[in-house]
mmCIF file of C-alpha atoms in Angstrom:
data_model
loop_
_atom_site.group_PDB
_atom_site.id
_atom_site.type_symbol
_atom_site.label_atom_id
_atom_site.label_comp_id
_atom_site.label_asym_id
_atom_site.label_seq_id
_atom_site.Cartn_x
_atom_site.Cartn_y
_atom_site.Cartn_z
ATOM 1 C CA UNK A 155 0.000 0.000 0.000
ATOM 2 C CA UNK A 156 1.368 3.418 -0.986
ATOM 3 C CA UNK A 157 1.961 6.015 1.695
ATOM 4 C CA UNK A 158 -0.128 9.173 1.597
ATOM 5 C CA UNK A 159 1.800 12.327 0.780
ATOM 6 C CA UNK A 160 2.415 14.320 3.952
ATOM 7 C CA UNK A 161 0.300 17.453 4.302
ATOM 8 C CA UNK A 162 1.404 20.682 5.920
ATOM 9 C CA UNK A 163 -1.366 20.710 8.550
ATOM 10 C CA UNK A 164 -0.331 17.288 9.840
ATOM 11 C CA UNK A 165 3.338 18.226 9.767
ATOM 12 C CA UNK A 166 2.725 21.366 11.831
ATOM 13 C CA UNK A 167 0.624 19.322 14.256
ATOM 14 C CA UNK A 168 3.419 16.764 14.594
ATOM 15 C CA UNK A 169 6.057 19.459 15.093
ATOM 16 C CA UNK A 170 3.878 21.361 17.566
ATOM 17 C CA UNK A 171 4.683 18.958 20.379
ATOM 18 C CA UNK A 172 8.006 19.459 22.221
ATOM 19 C CA UNK A 173 8.429 15.721 22.831
ATOM 20 C CA UNK A 174 8.130 14.960 19.125
ATOM 21 C CA UNK A 175 10.630 17.705 18.308
ATOM 22 C CA UNK A 176 13.002 16.227 20.901
ATOM 23 C CA UNK A 177 12.628 12.790 19.307
ATOM 24 C CA UNK A 178 13.453 14.275 15.911
ATOM 25 C CA UNK A 179 16.489 16.022 17.403
ATOM 26 C CA UNK A 180 17.775 12.682 18.687
ATOM 27 C CA UNK A 181 17.071 10.979 15.358
ATOM 28 C CA UNK A 182 18.979 13.689 13.514
ATOM 29 C CA UNK A 183 22.118 12.003 14.900
ATOM 30 C CA UNK A 184 21.235 8.828 13.012
ATOM 31 C CA UNK A 185 18.918 5.816 13.121
ATOM 32 C CA UNK A 186 18.325 4.198 16.492
ATOM 33 C CA UNK A 187 16.116 1.652 18.182
ATOM 34 C CA UNK A 188 12.957 2.822 19.909
ATOM 35 C CA UNK A 189 14.336 1.767 23.292
ATOM 36 C CA UNK A 190 17.575 3.720 22.721
ATOM 37 C CA UNK A 191 15.602 6.705 21.432
ATOM 38 C CA UNK A 192 13.397 6.648 24.557
ATOM 39 C CA UNK A 193 16.263 6.427 27.090
ATOM 40 C CA UNK A 194 16.585 10.105 28.102
ATOM 41 C CA UNK A 195 12.844 10.709 28.409
ATOM 42 C CA UNK A 196 10.838 10.184 31.571
ATOM 43 C CA UNK A 197 7.790 8.756 29.796
ATOM 44 C CA UNK A 198 6.564 5.253 29.044
ATOM 45 C CA UNK A 199 7.631 3.379 25.957
ATOM 46 C CA UNK A 200 3.954 3.398 24.962
ATOM 47 C CA UNK A 201 3.988 7.217 24.962
ATOM 48 C CA UNK A 202 7.142 7.234 22.816
ATOM 49 C CA UNK A 203 5.491 4.837 20.356
ATOM 50 C CA UNK A 204 2.414 7.079 20.156
ATOM 51 C CA UNK A 205 4.586 10.094 19.356
ATOM 52 C CA UNK A 206 6.511 8.085 16.758
ATOM 53 C CA UNK A 207 3.243 7.008 15.143
ATOM 54 C CA UNK A 208 2.240 10.653 14.646
ATOM 55 C CA UNK A 209 5.681 11.499 13.251
ATOM 56 C CA UNK A 210 5.525 8.522 10.912
ATOM 57 C CA UNK A 211 1.969 9.294 9.740
ATOM 58 C CA UNK A 212 3.184 12.745 8.751
ATOM 59 C CA UNK A 213 6.248 11.610 6.823
ATOM 60 C CA UNK A 214 8.835 12.814 9.344
ATOM 61 C CA UNK A 215 10.014 9.426 10.656
ATOM 62 C CA UNK A 216 10.273 5.925 9.232
ATOM 63 C CA UNK A 217 10.234 2.900 11.515
ATOM 64 C CA UNK A 218 11.148 -0.635 10.588
ATOM 65 C CA UNK A 219 10.943 -3.774 12.672
ATOM 66 C CA UNK A 220 13.654 -6.387 12.323
ATOM 67 C CA UNK A 221 13.125 -9.295 14.651
ATOM 68 C CA UNK A 222 12.329 -7.845 18.069
ATOM 69 C CA UNK A 223 13.950 -4.454 17.417
ATOM 70 C CA UNK A 224 12.116 -1.487 15.936
ATOM 71 C CA UNK A 225 14.514 1.017 14.387
ATOM 72 C CA UNK A 226 13.618 4.626 13.614
ATOM 73 C CA UNK A 227 15.165 7.114 11.234
ATOM 74 C CA UNK A 228 14.384 10.540 9.840
ATOM 75 C CA UNK A 229 12.166 10.405 6.750
ATOM 76 C CA UNK A 230 12.774 13.297 4.340
ATOM 77 C CA UNK A 231 9.297 13.318 2.715
ATOM 78 C CA UNK A 232 7.637 15.437 5.406
ATOM 79 C CA UNK A 233 10.588 17.774 5.634
ATOM 80 C CA UNK A 234 10.468 18.245 1.855
ATOM 81 C CA UNK A 235 6.821 19.339 2.117
ATOM 82 C CA UNK A 236 7.688 21.687 4.995
ATOM 83 C CA UNK A 237 10.647 23.134 3.095
ATOM 84 C CA UNK A 238 8.463 23.805 0.040
ATOM 85 C CA UNK A 239 5.810 25.480 2.203
ATOM 86 C CA UNK A 240 8.450 27.737 3.778
ATOM 87 C CA UNK A 241 9.965 28.544 0.379
ATOM 88 C CA UNK A 242 6.544 29.453 -1.062
ATOM 89 C CA UNK A 243 5.589 31.602 1.910
ATOM 90 C CA UNK A 244 8.985 33.258 2.195
ATOM 91 C CA UNK A 245 8.565 34.499 -1.372
ATOM 92 C CA UNK A 246 5.151 35.968 -0.510
ATOM 93 C CA UNK A 247 6.477 37.589 2.680
ATOM 94 C CA UNK A 248 9.484 39.029 0.880
ATOM 95 C CA UNK A 249 7.258 40.520 -1.826
ATOM 96 C CA UNK A 250 5.076 42.107 0.854
ATOM 97 C CA UNK A 251 8.104 43.530 2.638
ATOM 98 C CA UNK A 252 9.499 44.831 -0.659
ATOM 99 C CA UNK A 253 6.175 46.607 -1.356
ATOM 100 C CA UNK A 254 6.202 48.078 2.148
ATOM 101 C CA UNK A 255 9.775 49.324 1.735
ATOM 102 C CA UNK A 256 8.865 50.898 -1.608
ATOM 103 C CA UNK A 257 5.845 52.646 -0.072
ATOM 104 C CA UNK A 258 7.972 53.960 2.788
ATOM 105 C CA UNK A 259 10.600 55.237 0.356
ATOM 106 C CA UNK A 260 7.922 57.005 -1.688
ATOM 107 C CA UNK A 261 6.505 58.632 1.470
ATOM 108 C CA UNK A 262 9.952 60.007 2.300
ATOM 109 C CA UNK A 263 10.217 61.766 -1.087
#
């Protein structure tokens, strides 16, 4: 079954939680098992798995089970969608700021 393309609303929801951002920070160092990933956090393994599920549903993390070990890694798909959203909106914001600067310059003349 093909994965759904991540959407920006889900990505922002996933990134809105500090625990999920902390998990992503740890995974940015490289793939690791769920138990290793969970070590520094004072929450249950069940809670970690719930956070990972949200990250995975939104294309930010990929998990794979081999035997009894579930390994997690960063998944670029969600970050690609986020990067495109930022790029698109940055262009709009920059145009607005350029128009504002032009108006302010004209007012000074």
